[in-house]
């Protein structure tokens, strides 16, 4: 009587899948858990089948399933995460500076261009200049408050923009020739520029 083959010892066919071989090994190991000699035979048969399958694979006799050959195709790629580079600016400044959308830039720009046009209108008097400045301040307050819905913060930023605009505009206006534009109109235009920067790029 011939020796049983490894496949016969594990009670599987020679064309059984790898999963079937593993299941048979587990089942028989539980069945003969008290028989040390039989367990050694089962392990030797299992190892022999593995070696046989490896040889057949190297000879091209076994087609390896795609899920085994290319497991990365079945595994979804982890979401790419690019950490933002650490910024050297302090945290309070990062919270203050905004990355505006296109509308956050264009809407205030349109308002301040319109106010600037009224300001440089030849017939503009002091009353019209004061009105355009008041409208500019109100617009800045509205645009800044719209972003974070923090009215107190919006008031502080708007007042700071107004003061900086008036002071710098007054200083630079003294350098401008009165024949080109009056100092008052230059101060108003410069203040509109500062208020536009505040409303568009701060929050």
XYZ file of C-alpha atoms in Angstrom:
203
model
C 0.000 0.000 0.000
C 1.470 3.334 -1.109
C 2.095 6.215 1.253
C -0.750 8.796 1.315
C 0.040 12.041 -0.448
C 0.010 15.325 1.455
C -3.306 16.155 -0.219
C -4.785 12.873 0.968
C -3.526 13.486 4.500
C -5.313 16.836 4.555
C -8.322 15.296 2.773
C -8.357 17.859 -0.059
C -8.152 17.616 -3.845
C -4.959 18.560 -5.650
C -6.733 21.505 -7.270
C -8.123 22.776 -3.938
C -7.739 26.477 -3.276
C -5.330 27.795 -0.680
C -8.265 28.741 1.572
C -9.604 25.181 1.349
C -6.203 23.778 2.303
C -6.021 26.079 5.315
C -9.553 25.213 6.423
C -8.793 21.471 6.151
C -5.609 21.882 8.193
C -7.470 23.784 10.931
C -10.347 21.323 10.995
C -8.097 18.247 11.197
C -5.836 19.856 13.812
C -8.886 20.350 16.032
C -10.086 16.808 15.304
C -6.740 15.204 16.237
C -5.714 17.676 18.922
C -4.647 14.883 21.296
C -2.687 12.864 18.711
C 0.796 14.367 18.566
C 2.036 12.034 15.827
C -0.977 12.747 13.620
C -0.557 16.510 14.148
C 3.082 16.264 13.030
C 1.960 14.428 9.883
C -0.666 17.121 9.192
C 1.904 19.927 9.598
C 4.381 18.095 7.325
C 1.622 17.583 4.729
C 0.633 21.245 4.929
C 4.264 22.364 4.472
C 4.666 19.961 1.547
C 1.564 21.388 -0.153
C 2.847 24.929 0.331
C 6.196 24.017 -1.216
C 4.444 22.249 -4.085
C 2.241 25.274 -4.733
C 5.267 27.588 -4.652
C 7.091 25.423 -7.188
C 4.039 25.316 -9.470
C 3.689 29.074 -9.233
C 7.346 29.597 -10.162
C 6.881 27.288 -13.147
C 3.823 29.248 -14.226
C 1.421 26.369 -13.681
C -0.672 28.327 -11.148
C -2.273 31.619 -12.008
C -2.099 33.816 -8.943
C -5.350 35.733 -8.368
C -5.252 39.494 -8.971
C -6.215 40.180 -5.349
C -3.030 38.410 -4.209
C -0.670 39.691 -6.911
C -1.856 43.305 -6.706
C -3.383 43.842 -3.251
C -2.772 47.602 -3.531
C -5.454 47.804 -6.225
C -8.092 46.680 -3.752
C -6.907 48.791 -0.857
C -8.181 52.364 -1.087
C -5.380 54.856 -0.983
C -5.259 56.801 2.273
C -6.425 60.384 1.927
C -3.531 62.633 1.136
C -2.791 65.106 3.866
C -0.297 67.824 3.340
C 0.446 69.555 6.606
C 0.541 73.280 6.272
C 4.019 74.668 6.737
C 4.530 76.313 10.097
C 4.238 80.033 9.857
C 6.643 82.327 11.609
C 3.932 84.908 12.305
C 2.287 84.977 15.747
C -1.083 83.307 16.296
C -2.968 86.579 16.830
C -1.778 87.827 13.435
C -2.830 84.597 11.724
C -6.300 84.980 13.268
C -6.453 88.588 12.060
C -5.443 88.089 8.425
C -8.070 86.648 6.093
C -7.724 84.749 2.832
C -10.543 86.478 0.963
C -12.664 85.023 -1.779
C -13.020 86.827 -5.068
C -16.322 88.398 -4.027
C -14.778 89.545 -0.707
C -12.319 91.595 -2.763
C -14.463 92.760 -5.674
C -17.587 93.914 -3.804
C -15.720 96.288 -1.450
C -13.524 97.400 -4.372
C -16.625 98.350 -6.362
C -18.044 100.312 -3.439
C -14.814 102.226 -2.804
C -14.228 102.935 -6.485
C -17.707 104.465 -6.596
C -17.045 106.536 -3.484
C -13.681 107.566 -4.901
C -15.397 108.712 -8.090
C -17.749 110.915 -6.047
C -14.780 112.260 -4.093
C -12.789 113.435 -7.118
C -15.912 114.847 -8.816
C -14.999 118.465 -9.605
C -18.087 119.897 -7.904
C -17.510 117.896 -4.699
C -17.545 120.097 -1.612
C -16.678 119.452 2.026
C -20.175 118.143 2.746
C -19.924 115.535 -0.021
C -16.453 114.500 1.169
C -17.777 113.949 4.690
C -20.703 111.952 3.310
C -18.479 109.702 1.190
C -16.150 109.120 4.166
C -19.135 108.201 6.349
C -20.369 105.793 3.664
C -16.868 104.320 3.365
C -16.663 103.712 7.120
C -20.136 102.147 7.150
C -19.240 99.904 4.205
C -16.049 98.715 5.897
C -17.970 97.975 9.080
C -20.529 95.953 7.106
C -17.995 93.931 5.094
C -15.806 93.056 8.112
C -18.782 92.161 10.324
C -20.219 89.940 7.575
C -17.213 87.588 7.758
C -17.105 86.651 11.452
C -20.346 88.179 12.791
C -18.331 89.908 15.540
C -19.554 93.480 15.623
C -17.141 94.742 18.287
C -14.140 93.396 16.389
C -15.501 94.910 13.153
C -15.839 98.329 14.844
C -12.254 98.201 16.149
C -10.818 97.218 12.758
C -12.860 99.861 10.949
C -11.862 102.640 13.379
C -8.207 101.548 13.149
C -8.404 101.636 9.353
C -10.026 105.074 9.407
C -7.402 106.538 11.761
C -4.497 105.035 9.812
C -5.992 106.223 6.534
C -6.508 109.776 7.773
C -3.059 110.061 9.386
C -1.075 108.524 6.527
C -3.237 110.264 3.963
C -2.618 113.610 5.670
C 1.120 112.992 5.730
C 1.288 111.884 2.088
C -1.226 114.516 1.010
C 1.143 117.267 2.085
C 3.607 115.915 -0.511
C 1.083 116.047 -3.360
C 0.888 119.137 -5.555
C -2.397 121.036 -4.998
C -2.638 121.589 -8.783
C -3.196 117.841 -9.265
C -5.664 117.155 -6.426
C -6.643 118.882 -3.215
C -5.224 117.566 0.023
C -8.703 116.783 1.397
C -9.619 114.676 -1.633
C -6.292 112.838 -1.518
C -6.803 112.035 2.173
C -10.283 110.688 1.409
C -9.030 108.536 -1.479
C -6.159 107.157 0.596
C -8.544 106.396 3.464
C -10.793 104.498 1.048
C -7.771 102.424 -0.007
C -6.980 101.537 3.623
C -10.621 100.746 4.379
C -10.756 98.488 1.315
C -7.669 96.623 2.512
C -9.208 96.234 5.991
C -12.574 95.040 4.656
C -11.013 92.610 2.184
C -7.987 91.166 3.969
C -8.757 91.360 7.694
C -11.401 89.582 9.738
